[in-house]
PDB file of C-alpha atoms in Angstrom:
ATOM      1  CA  MET J1357       0.000   0.000   0.000  1.00  0.00           C
ATOM      2  CA  LYS J1358       1.874   3.071  -1.261  1.00  0.00           C
ATOM      3  CA  ASN J1359      -0.314   5.907  -0.012  1.00  0.00           C
ATOM      4  CA  TYR J1360      -2.075   5.280   3.269  1.00  0.00           C
ATOM      5  CA  LEU J1361      -2.747   6.599   6.718  1.00  0.00           C
ATOM      6  CA  ILE J1362      -3.003   5.017  10.109  1.00  0.00           C
ATOM      7  CA  ARG J1363      -5.430   6.045  12.834  1.00  0.00           C
ATOM      8  CA  ALA J1364      -4.399   5.369  16.428  1.00  0.00           C
ATOM      9  CA  ILE J1365      -5.644   6.141  19.920  1.00  0.00           C
ATOM     10  CA  ASP J1366      -3.664   6.309  23.163  1.00  0.00           C
ATOM     11  CA  LYS J1367      -4.117   3.940  26.112  1.00  0.00           C
ATOM     12  CA  ASN J1368      -6.331   6.458  27.966  1.00  0.00           C
ATOM     13  CA  LYS J1369      -8.466   7.118  24.881  1.00  0.00           C
ATOM     14  CA  SER J1370      -7.877  10.855  25.164  1.00  0.00           C
ATOM     15  CA  VAL J1371      -5.703  11.426  22.071  1.00  0.00           C
ATOM     16  CA  ARG J1372      -6.372  10.532  18.429  1.00  0.00           C
ATOM     17  CA  ILE J1373      -3.364  10.273  16.119  1.00  0.00           C
ATOM     18  CA  PHE J1374      -3.380  10.218  12.309  1.00  0.00           C
ATOM     19  CA  ILE J1375      -0.175   9.703  10.315  1.00  0.00           C
ATOM     20  CA  ALA J1376      -0.195   9.667   6.499  1.00  0.00           C
ATOM     21  CA  ASP J1377       2.273   8.978   3.704  1.00  0.00           C
ATOM     22  CA  THR J1378       1.008  10.872   0.636  1.00  0.00           C
ATOM     23  CA  THR J1379       4.136  10.839  -1.539  1.00  0.00           C
ATOM     24  CA  GLU J1380       2.541   9.231  -4.604  1.00  0.00           C
ATOM     25  CA  ILE J1381      -0.532  11.463  -4.354  1.00  0.00           C
ATOM     26  CA  VAL J1382       1.611  14.604  -4.399  1.00  0.00           C
ATOM     27  CA  ARG J1383       3.528  13.204  -7.377  1.00  0.00           C
ATOM     28  CA  GLU J1384       0.179  12.880  -9.147  1.00  0.00           C
ATOM     29  CA  ILE J1385      -0.717  16.460  -8.177  1.00  0.00           C
ATOM     30  CA  ARG J1386       2.574  17.653  -9.659  1.00  0.00           C
ATOM     31  CA  ARG J1387       1.884  15.675 -12.874  1.00  0.00           C
ATOM     32  CA  VAL J1388      -1.708  16.887 -13.270  1.00  0.00           C
ATOM     33  CA  HIS J1389      -1.168  20.547 -12.421  1.00  0.00           C
ATOM     34  CA  GLN J1390       2.425  20.982 -13.650  1.00  0.00           C
ATOM     35  CA  SER J1391       2.910  22.915 -10.434  1.00  0.00           C
ATOM     36  CA  SER J1392       5.974  24.872  -9.402  1.00  0.00           C
ATOM     37  CA  ALA J1393       8.084  23.701  -6.467  1.00  0.00           C
ATOM     38  CA  THR J1394       6.186  26.003  -4.108  1.00  0.00           C
ATOM     39  CA  GLY J1395       2.865  25.092  -5.724  1.00  0.00           C
ATOM     40  CA  SER J1396       3.541  21.375  -5.247  1.00  0.00           C
ATOM     41  CA  ALA J1397       4.450  21.964  -1.598  1.00  0.00           C
ATOM     42  CA  ALA J1398       1.307  24.007  -0.925  1.00  0.00           C
ATOM     43  CA  LEU J1399      -1.093  21.717  -2.797  1.00  0.00           C
ATOM     44  CA  GLY J1400       0.577  18.646  -1.303  1.00  0.00           C
ATOM     45  CA  ARG J1401       0.189  19.928   2.237  1.00  0.00           C
ATOM     46  CA  LEU J1402      -3.430  20.860   1.556  1.00  0.00           C
ATOM     47  CA  ALA J1403      -4.213  17.460  -0.002  1.00  0.00           C
ATOM     48  CA  THR J1404      -2.634  15.649   2.942  1.00  0.00           C
ATOM     49  CA  ILE J1405      -4.583  17.436   5.678  1.00  0.00           C
ATOM     50  CA  SER J1406      -7.762  17.244   3.589  1.00  0.00           C
ATOM     51  CA  LEU J1407      -7.388  13.463   3.358  1.00  0.00           C
ATOM     52  CA  ILE J1408      -6.848  13.167   7.105  1.00  0.00           C
ATOM     53  CA  MET J1409      -9.791  15.440   7.932  1.00  0.00           C
ATOM     54  CA  GLY J1410     -11.932  13.622   5.372  1.00  0.00           C
ATOM     55  CA  VAL J1411     -11.539  10.238   7.032  1.00  0.00           C
ATOM     56  CA  THR J1412     -12.373  11.723  10.446  1.00  0.00           C
ATOM     57  CA  THR J1413     -15.898  12.564   9.278  1.00  0.00           C
ATOM     58  CA  LYS J1414     -18.774  10.591  10.754  1.00  0.00           C
ATOM     59  CA  ASN J1415     -21.119  10.333   7.768  1.00  0.00           C
ATOM     60  CA  ASP J1416     -20.185   7.944   4.935  1.00  0.00           C
ATOM     61  CA  ASN J1417     -21.727  10.318   2.386  1.00  0.00           C
ATOM     62  CA  GLU J1418     -20.060  13.438   3.757  1.00  0.00           C
ATOM     63  CA  LYS J1419     -17.867  15.538   1.488  1.00  0.00           C
ATOM     64  CA  LEU J1420     -15.270  17.906   2.937  1.00  0.00           C
ATOM     65  CA  THR J1421     -14.031  21.007   1.125  1.00  0.00           C
ATOM     66  CA  ILE J1422     -11.144  23.153   2.372  1.00  0.00           C
ATOM     67  CA  ARG J1423     -10.640  26.527   0.700  1.00  0.00           C
ATOM     68  CA  PHE J1424      -7.727  28.908   1.259  1.00  0.00           C
ATOM     69  CA  ASP J1425      -8.233  32.431  -0.063  1.00  0.00           C
ATOM     70  CA  GLY J1426      -5.210  34.332   1.213  1.00  0.00           C
ATOM     71  CA  GLY J1427      -4.260  36.553  -1.700  1.00  0.00           C
ATOM     72  CA  GLY J1428      -0.990  34.748  -2.435  1.00  0.00           C
ATOM     73  CA  VAL J1429       0.587  34.255  -5.863  1.00  0.00           C
ATOM     74  CA  GLY J1430      -1.106  30.852  -6.165  1.00  0.00           C
ATOM     75  CA  GLY J1431      -4.586  32.372  -5.922  1.00  0.00           C
ATOM     76  CA  LYS J1432      -7.359  30.330  -4.318  1.00  0.00           C
ATOM     77  CA  LEU J1433      -6.523  26.786  -3.209  1.00  0.00           C
ATOM     78  CA  ILE J1434      -9.274  24.173  -2.922  1.00  0.00           C
ATOM     79  CA  ALA J1435      -9.242  20.555  -1.762  1.00  0.00           C
ATOM     80  CA  VAL J1436     -12.193  18.161  -1.738  1.00  0.00           C
ATOM     81  CA  SER J1437     -12.061  14.841   0.118  1.00  0.00           C
ATOM     82  CA  ASN J1438     -14.344  12.143   1.504  1.00  0.00           C
ATOM     83  CA  THR J1439     -14.466   9.267   3.970  1.00  0.00           C
ATOM     84  CA  LYS J1440     -13.124   6.831   1.346  1.00  0.00           C
ATOM     85  CA  GLY J1441      -9.659   8.396   1.435  1.00  0.00           C
ATOM     86  CA  GLU J1442     -10.064  10.184  -1.904  1.00  0.00           C
ATOM     87  CA  VAL J1443      -8.928  13.742  -2.598  1.00  0.00           C
ATOM     88  CA  LYS J1444      -8.708  16.243  -5.442  1.00  0.00           C
ATOM     89  CA  VAL J1445      -7.078  19.681  -5.329  1.00  0.00           C
ATOM     90  CA  THR J1446      -6.694  22.770  -7.470  1.00  0.00           C
ATOM     91  CA  ALA J1447      -5.205  26.255  -7.353  1.00  0.00           C
ATOM     92  CA  THR J1448      -5.871  29.309  -9.502  1.00  0.00           C
ATOM     93  CA  ASN J1449      -2.181  29.520 -10.482  1.00  0.00           C
ATOM     94  CA  PRO J1450      -0.474  26.206  -9.616  1.00  0.00           C
ATOM     95  CA  GLU J1451       2.546  27.051 -11.766  1.00  0.00           C
ATOM     96  CA  ALA J1452       3.241  30.319  -9.901  1.00  0.00           C
ATOM     97  CA  ASP J1453       6.389  30.314  -7.781  1.00  0.00           C
ATOM     98  CA  ALA J1454       7.863  32.388  -4.983  1.00  0.00           C
ATOM     99  CA  PRO J1455      11.511  32.930  -4.023  1.00  0.00           C
ATOM    100  CA  SER J1456      12.720  30.535  -1.328  1.00  0.00           C
ATOM    101  CA  LYS J1457      12.953  31.916   2.208  1.00  0.00           C
ATOM    102  CA  TYR J1458      16.479  30.519   2.288  1.00  0.00           C
ATOM    103  CA  PRO J1459      18.217  27.611   0.496  1.00  0.00           C
ATOM    104  CA  GLY J1460      16.103  24.493   0.904  1.00  0.00           C
ATOM    105  CA  LYS J1461      13.101  26.277   2.440  1.00  0.00           C
ATOM    106  CA  LEU J1462      10.172  26.938   0.092  1.00  0.00           C
ATOM    107  CA  ASP J1463       8.019  29.981   0.855  1.00  0.00           C
ATOM    108  CA  VAL J1464       4.597  28.326   0.951  1.00  0.00           C
ATOM    109  CA  SER J1465       3.127  31.326   2.788  1.00  0.00           C
ATOM    110  CA  ALA J1466       3.878  33.545  -0.238  1.00  0.00           C
ATOM    111  CA  PHE J1467       2.066  31.060  -2.498  1.00  0.00           C
ATOM    112  CA  VAL J1468      -0.973  30.787  -0.199  1.00  0.00           C
ATOM    113  CA  GLY J1469      -1.000  34.325   1.198  1.00  0.00           C
ATOM    114  CA  LYS J1470      -1.895  35.538   4.687  1.00  0.00           C
ATOM    115  CA  ASP J1471      -4.495  38.208   3.925  1.00  0.00           C
ATOM    116  CA  GLY J1472      -7.752  36.288   3.920  1.00  0.00           C
ATOM    117  CA  ASN J1473      -9.579  33.321   5.351  1.00  0.00           C
ATOM    118  CA  LEU J1474      -9.751  29.571   5.479  1.00  0.00           C
ATOM    119  CA  ALA J1475     -13.117  27.892   4.955  1.00  0.00           C
ATOM    120  CA  VAL J1476     -13.956  24.318   5.936  1.00  0.00           C
ATOM    121  CA  ILE J1477     -17.197  23.196   4.301  1.00  0.00           C
ATOM    122  CA  ARG J1478     -18.860  19.977   5.408  1.00  0.00           C
ATOM    123  CA  ASP J1479     -21.544  18.725   3.034  1.00  0.00           C
ATOM    124  CA  TYR J1480     -23.656  16.106   4.796  1.00  0.00           C
ATOM    125  CA  GLY J1481     -25.876  15.568   1.754  1.00  0.00           C
ATOM    126  CA  LEU J1482     -28.624  17.654   3.342  1.00  0.00           C
ATOM    127  CA  LYS J1483     -30.046  20.977   2.145  1.00  0.00           C
ATOM    128  CA  GLU J1484     -27.301  23.309   3.346  1.00  0.00           C
ATOM    129  CA  PRO J1485     -23.653  22.415   3.999  1.00  0.00           C
ATOM    130  CA  TYR J1486     -22.009  23.605   7.220  1.00  0.00           C
ATOM    131  CA  THR J1487     -19.242  26.183   6.744  1.00  0.00           C
ATOM    132  CA  GLY J1488     -16.636  27.076   9.362  1.00  0.00           C
ATOM    133  CA  LEU J1489     -14.366  30.088   8.849  1.00  0.00           C
ATOM    134  CA  SER J1490     -11.135  31.282  10.418  1.00  0.00           C
ATOM    135  CA  ASN J1491      -8.429  33.777   9.544  1.00  0.00           C
ATOM    136  CA  ILE J1492      -5.273  32.603   7.816  1.00  0.00           C
ATOM    137  CA  VAL J1493      -2.496  33.177  10.359  1.00  0.00           C
ATOM    138  CA  THR J1494       0.705  32.117   8.569  1.00  0.00           C
ATOM    139  CA  GLY J1495      -0.201  30.769   5.123  1.00  0.00           C
ATOM    140  CA  GLU J1496       1.873  27.654   5.877  1.00  0.00           C
ATOM    141  CA  ILE J1497      -1.346  25.547   6.020  1.00  0.00           C
ATOM    142  CA  ALA J1498      -0.489  23.367   9.051  1.00  0.00           C
ATOM    143  CA  GLU J1499      -0.607  26.271  11.518  1.00  0.00           C
ATOM    144  CA  ASP J1500      -3.747  27.596   9.840  1.00  0.00           C
ATOM    145  CA  ILE J1501      -5.563  24.270  10.223  1.00  0.00           C
ATOM    146  CA  ALA J1502      -4.503  24.017  13.888  1.00  0.00           C
ATOM    147  CA  ASN J1503      -5.791  27.563  14.409  1.00  0.00           C
ATOM    148  CA  TYR J1504      -9.086  26.647  12.714  1.00  0.00           C
ATOM    149  CA  TYR J1505      -9.625  23.652  14.998  1.00  0.00           C
ATOM    150  CA  PHE J1506      -8.783  25.655  18.117  1.00  0.00           C
ATOM    151  CA  TYR J1507     -11.038  28.632  17.441  1.00  0.00           C
ATOM    152  CA  SER J1508     -13.817  27.182  15.261  1.00  0.00           C
ATOM    153  CA  GLU J1509     -14.195  23.713  16.789  1.00  0.00           C
ATOM    154  CA  GLN J1510     -12.603  24.332  20.218  1.00  0.00           C
ATOM    155  CA  THR J1511     -10.304  21.350  19.711  1.00  0.00           C
ATOM    156  CA  PRO J1512      -6.576  21.671  20.496  1.00  0.00           C
ATOM    157  CA  SER J1513      -4.490  19.799  17.932  1.00  0.00           C
ATOM    158  CA  ILE J1514      -1.013  19.237  16.565  1.00  0.00           C
ATOM    159  CA  VAL J1515      -0.665  19.511  12.785  1.00  0.00           C
ATOM    160  CA  SER J1516       2.564  18.727  10.937  1.00  0.00           C
ATOM    161  CA  LEU J1517       2.598  18.675   7.127  1.00  0.00           C
ATOM    162  CA  GLY J1518       5.497  18.376   4.730  1.00  0.00           C
ATOM    163  CA  VAL J1519       6.421  17.986   1.070  1.00  0.00           C
ATOM    164  CA  LEU J1520      10.032  17.487   0.014  1.00  0.00           C
ATOM    165  CA  VAL J1521      10.576  18.777  -3.541  1.00  0.00           C
ATOM    166  CA  ASP J1522      13.800  17.923  -5.371  1.00  0.00           C
ATOM    167  CA  THR J1523      15.764  20.359  -7.538  1.00  0.00           C
ATOM    168  CA  ASP J1524      14.217  18.848 -10.700  1.00  0.00           C
ATOM    169  CA  LEU J1525      10.711  19.549  -9.244  1.00  0.00           C
ATOM    170  CA  SER J1526      10.074  15.853  -8.583  1.00  0.00           C
ATOM    171  CA  ILE J1527       8.515  14.886  -5.248  1.00  0.00           C
ATOM    172  CA  ARG J1528      10.817  12.987  -2.908  1.00  0.00           C
ATOM    173  CA  ALA J1529       8.461  12.598   0.044  1.00  0.00           C
ATOM    174  CA  ALA J1530       5.189  13.920   1.448  1.00  0.00           C
ATOM    175  CA  GLY J1531       3.021  13.245   4.455  1.00  0.00           C
ATOM    176  CA  GLY J1532       1.350  14.542   7.562  1.00  0.00           C
ATOM    177  CA  ILE J1533       0.718  14.057  11.268  1.00  0.00           C
ATOM    178  CA  PHE J1534      -2.516  15.162  12.918  1.00  0.00           C
ATOM    179  CA  VAL J1535      -3.041  14.778  16.657  1.00  0.00           C
ATOM    180  CA  GLN J1536      -6.410  15.628  18.235  1.00  0.00           C
ATOM    181  CA  VAL J1537      -6.927  16.101  21.945  1.00  0.00           C
ATOM    182  CA  LEU J1538     -10.199  14.595  23.188  1.00  0.00           C
ATOM    183  CA  PRO J1539     -12.306  15.858  26.119  1.00  0.00           C
ATOM    184  CA  GLY J1540     -11.153  14.748  29.564  1.00  0.00           C
ATOM    185  CA  ILE J1541      -7.427  14.579  28.836  1.00  0.00           C
ATOM    186  CA  LYS J1542      -5.247  14.854  31.942  1.00  0.00           C
ATOM    187  CA  ASP J1543      -2.655  17.584  32.418  1.00  0.00           C
ATOM    188  CA  GLU J1544       0.164  15.031  32.588  1.00  0.00           C
ATOM    189  CA  GLU J1545      -0.719  13.721  29.140  1.00  0.00           C
ATOM    190  CA  LEU J1546      -0.900  17.252  27.729  1.00  0.00           C
ATOM    191  CA  THR J1547       2.622  17.823  29.020  1.00  0.00           C
ATOM    192  CA  ILE J1548       3.807  14.650  27.291  1.00  0.00           C
ATOM    193  CA  LEU J1549       2.127  15.740  24.033  1.00  0.00           C
ATOM    194  CA  GLU J1550       3.832  19.127  24.189  1.00  0.00           C
ATOM    195  CA  LYS J1551       7.184  17.362  24.563  1.00  0.00           C
ATOM    196  CA  ILE J1552       6.387  15.055  21.629  1.00  0.00           C
ATOM    197  CA  ALA J1553       5.417  18.026  19.447  1.00  0.00           C
ATOM    198  CA  SER J1554       8.653  19.863  20.242  1.00  0.00           C
ATOM    199  CA  ASN J1555      10.718  16.783  19.330  1.00  0.00           C
ATOM    200  CA  LEU J1556       9.009  15.980  16.004  1.00  0.00           C
ATOM    201  CA  ASP J1557      11.292  16.051  12.979  1.00  0.00           C
ATOM    202  CA  PRO J1558       9.832  17.374   9.694  1.00  0.00           C
ATOM    203  CA  VAL J1559       7.423  14.670   8.528  1.00  0.00           C
ATOM    204  CA  SER J1560       8.696  14.773   4.930  1.00  0.00           C
ATOM    205  CA  LYS J1561      12.220  14.159   6.240  1.00  0.00           C
ATOM    206  CA  MET J1562      11.005  11.132   8.230  1.00  0.00           C
ATOM    207  CA  ILE J1563       9.346   9.638   5.143  1.00  0.00           C
ATOM    208  CA  ASP J1564      12.323  10.477   2.917  1.00  0.00           C
ATOM    209  CA  ASN J1565      14.483   8.582   5.407  1.00  0.00           C
ATOM    210  CA  GLY J1566      12.302   5.516   4.882  1.00  0.00           C
ATOM    211  CA  LEU J1567      10.076   5.616   7.958  1.00  0.00           C
ATOM    212  CA  THR J1568       6.556   4.241   7.544  1.00  0.00           C
ATOM    213  CA  PRO J1569       3.567   5.767   9.381  1.00  0.00           C
ATOM    214  CA  GLU J1570       3.705   2.835  11.817  1.00  0.00           C
ATOM    215  CA  GLU J1571       7.398   3.460  12.508  1.00  0.00           C
ATOM    216  CA  ILE J1572       6.780   7.190  13.016  1.00  0.00           C
ATOM    217  CA  LEU J1573       4.060   6.331  15.539  1.00  0.00           C
ATOM    218  CA  GLU J1574       6.379   3.973  17.419  1.00  0.00           C
ATOM    219  CA  LYS J1575       9.373   6.336  17.365  1.00  0.00           C
ATOM    220  CA  TYR J1576       7.642   9.506  18.546  1.00  0.00           C
ATOM    221  CA  PHE J1577       4.448   8.486  20.368  1.00  0.00           C
ATOM    222  CA  SER J1578       5.393   5.316  22.273  1.00  0.00           C
ATOM    223  CA  GLU J1579       5.241   7.138  25.636  1.00  0.00           C
ATOM    224  CA  ILE J1580       1.431   7.398  25.410  1.00  0.00           C
ATOM    225  CA  LYS J1581       1.140   3.746  24.303  1.00  0.00           C
ATOM    226  CA  PRO J1582      -0.909   4.199  21.120  1.00  0.00           C
ATOM    227  CA  GLU J1583      -2.901   1.424  19.492  1.00  0.00           C
ATOM    228  CA  ILE J1584      -3.499   1.394  15.724  1.00  0.00           C
ATOM    229  CA  ILE J1585      -7.230   1.015  15.110  1.00  0.00           C
ATOM    230  CA  GLU J1586      -7.392   1.571  11.351  1.00  0.00           C
ATOM    231  CA  LYS J1587      -5.248   1.649   8.236  1.00  0.00           C
ATOM    232  CA  GLN J1588      -6.719   3.281   5.134  1.00  0.00           C
ATOM    233  CA  LYS J1589      -5.628   3.538   1.520  1.00  0.00           C
ATOM    234  CA  LEU J1590      -5.446   7.063   0.062  1.00  0.00           C
ATOM    235  CA  THR J1591      -5.900   8.080  -3.592  1.00  0.00           C
ATOM    236  CA  TYR J1592      -6.033  11.126  -5.819  1.00  0.00           C
ATOM    237  CA  ASN J1593      -9.392  10.801  -7.535  1.00  0.00           C
ATOM    238  CA  CYS J1594     -11.521  13.282  -9.457  1.00  0.00           C
ATOM    239  CA  ASP J1595     -15.217  12.460  -9.746  1.00  0.00           C
ATOM    240  CA  CYS J1596     -15.945  14.748 -12.693  1.00  0.00           C
ATOM    241  CA  SER J1597     -18.015  13.344 -15.555  1.00  0.00           C
ATOM    242  CA  ARG J1598     -19.514  14.458 -18.844  1.00  0.00           C
ATOM    243  CA  GLU J1599     -22.980  14.263 -17.287  1.00  0.00           C
ATOM    244  CA  ARG J1600     -21.957  16.621 -14.466  1.00  0.00           C
ATOM    245  CA  ILE J1601     -20.415  19.082 -16.939  1.00  0.00           C
ATOM    246  CA  GLU J1602     -23.617  18.963 -19.018  1.00  0.00           C
ATOM    247  CA  LYS J1603     -25.655  19.909 -15.943  1.00  0.00           C
ATOM    248  CA  GLY J1604     -23.283  22.807 -15.331  1.00  0.00           C
ATOM    249  CA  LEU J1605     -23.693  24.058 -18.892  1.00  0.00           C
ATOM    250  CA  ILE J1606     -27.476  23.756 -18.706  1.00  0.00           C
ATOM    251  CA  SER J1607     -27.433  25.833 -15.516  1.00  0.00           C
ATOM    252  CA  ILE J1608     -25.904  28.874 -17.288  1.00  0.00           C
ATOM    253  CA  GLY J1609     -29.164  29.259 -19.211  1.00  0.00           C
ATOM    254  CA  LYS J1610     -30.465  29.157 -22.758  1.00  0.00           C
ATOM    255  CA  LYS J1611     -29.201  32.660 -23.662  1.00  0.00           C
ATOM    256  CA  ASP J1612     -25.550  32.010 -22.770  1.00  0.00           C
ATOM    257  CA  LEU J1613     -25.617  28.573 -24.386  1.00  0.00           C
ATOM    258  CA  GLN J1614     -26.979  30.118 -27.579  1.00  0.00           C
ATOM    259  CA  HIS J1615     -24.177  32.700 -27.442  1.00  0.00           C
ATOM    260  CA  LEU J1616     -21.605  29.893 -27.213  1.00  0.00           C
ATOM    261  CA  LEU J1617     -23.206  28.172 -30.177  1.00  0.00           C
ATOM    262  CA  ASP J1618     -23.357  31.345 -32.297  1.00  0.00           C
ATOM    263  CA  GLU J1619     -19.849  32.575 -31.449  1.00  0.00           C
ATOM    264  CA  ASP J1620     -17.796  29.376 -31.343  1.00  0.00           C
ATOM    265  CA  GLY J1621     -20.007  26.581 -32.623  1.00  0.00           C
ATOM    266  CA  GLN J1622     -18.826  24.433 -29.725  1.00  0.00           C
ATOM    267  CA  ALA J1623     -17.863  24.526 -26.046  1.00  0.00           C
ATOM    268  CA  GLU J1624     -14.722  23.206 -24.409  1.00  0.00           C
ATOM    269  CA  VAL J1625     -14.625  22.650 -20.646  1.00  0.00           C
ATOM    270  CA  ILE J1626     -11.477  21.606 -18.767  1.00  0.00           C
ATOM    271  CA  CYS J1627     -11.843  20.207 -15.243  1.00  0.00           C
ATOM    272  CA  ASP J1628      -9.895  22.279 -12.701  1.00  0.00           C
ATOM    273  CA  PHE J1629      -9.011  19.224 -10.625  1.00  0.00           C
ATOM    274  CA  CYS J1630      -7.842  16.643 -13.191  1.00  0.00           C
ATOM    275  CA  LYS J1631      -7.496  18.653 -16.445  1.00  0.00           C
ATOM    276  CA  THR J1632      -9.795  16.292 -18.357  1.00  0.00           C
ATOM    277  CA  LYS J1633     -11.114  18.078 -21.458  1.00  0.00           C
ATOM    278  CA  TYR J1634     -14.795  17.834 -22.398  1.00  0.00           C
ATOM    279  CA  VAL J1635     -15.793  19.025 -25.878  1.00  0.00           C
ATOM    280  CA  PHE J1636     -19.414  19.752 -26.815  1.00  0.00           C
ATOM    281  CA  ASP J1637     -20.001  20.143 -30.557  1.00  0.00           C
ATOM    282  CA  ARG J1638     -22.840  22.002 -32.275  1.00  0.00           C
ATOM    283  CA  GLU J1639     -25.267  19.108 -31.968  1.00  0.00           C
ATOM    284  CA  ASN J1640     -24.449  18.663 -28.273  1.00  0.00           C
ATOM    285  CA  LEU J1641     -25.051  22.360 -27.604  1.00  0.00           C
ATOM    286  CA  GLU J1642     -28.329  22.363 -29.516  1.00  0.00           C
ATOM    287  CA  ASN J1643     -29.547  19.473 -27.357  1.00  0.00           C
ATOM    288  CA  LEU J1644     -28.473  21.275 -24.175  1.00  0.00           C
ATOM    289  CA  ILE J1645     -30.284  24.434 -25.298  1.00  0.00           C
ATOM    290  CA  LYS J1646     -33.475  22.382 -25.665  1.00  0.00           C
ATOM    291  CA  GLU J1647     -33.063  21.129 -22.089  1.00  0.00           C
ATOM    292  CA  SER J1648     -32.269  24.531 -20.565  1.00  0.00           C
ATOM    293  CA  LYS J1649     -34.739  27.167 -19.375  1.00  0.00           C
TER     294      LYS J1649
END
């Protein structure tokens, strides 16, 4: 299993731990979006935490969307995930880059931006999805997600995300660690968690050095005696389809569809998440016009 996460809980059942290796997923993101080094790092971090948050949801049909709108050079960043361990991501300008902070340190905050907000949208399949908002504090993604959980969901957490990009823009390693504190935790265990957090190496470095999620759990969290309760496969998967694109075109209305037909004689739609191209010729558009209002 190349891309997967483990879910563990401590002996006192007061701490949940998620550790993910997402290296192959971030390689796919780089291939699909032709992203810059900084773009790959930002989208990879976002995909990783989205996958982890997606599998923590309670409803099998729930869809989770995370949107960063911070005014950075990458524009808006969006990730969509679900309980099956599937994710898709996009950015307005994935190929945009920013100068490194210093050699070997990509400036993800410049790509994401700090002047804006982070939205977490939970779609339960009911009438209205639930949206939680928080300010972007650093633009580094991990700190912003931890801030969201603390202020919007009143849940203290540890979030560590990393993507190691090589000089040729290939992805060497990617992954994440997410630790959630549950109600009733004792002060002694909080102290231990703080010590663990301060001793964590960069997660991408751990994975690049060959550590598996299980080995990371054993190396850094053994003091709280965690037990692995689930192991889940993770994939990059876009659920777009021609039928869904047709519905989108119908929704723009008869007038705009007629304009497309008159001006271009066809319509071409490219999916933001997977870059699949859908072409609708004259006959297709005429049929859609008949169906639209």
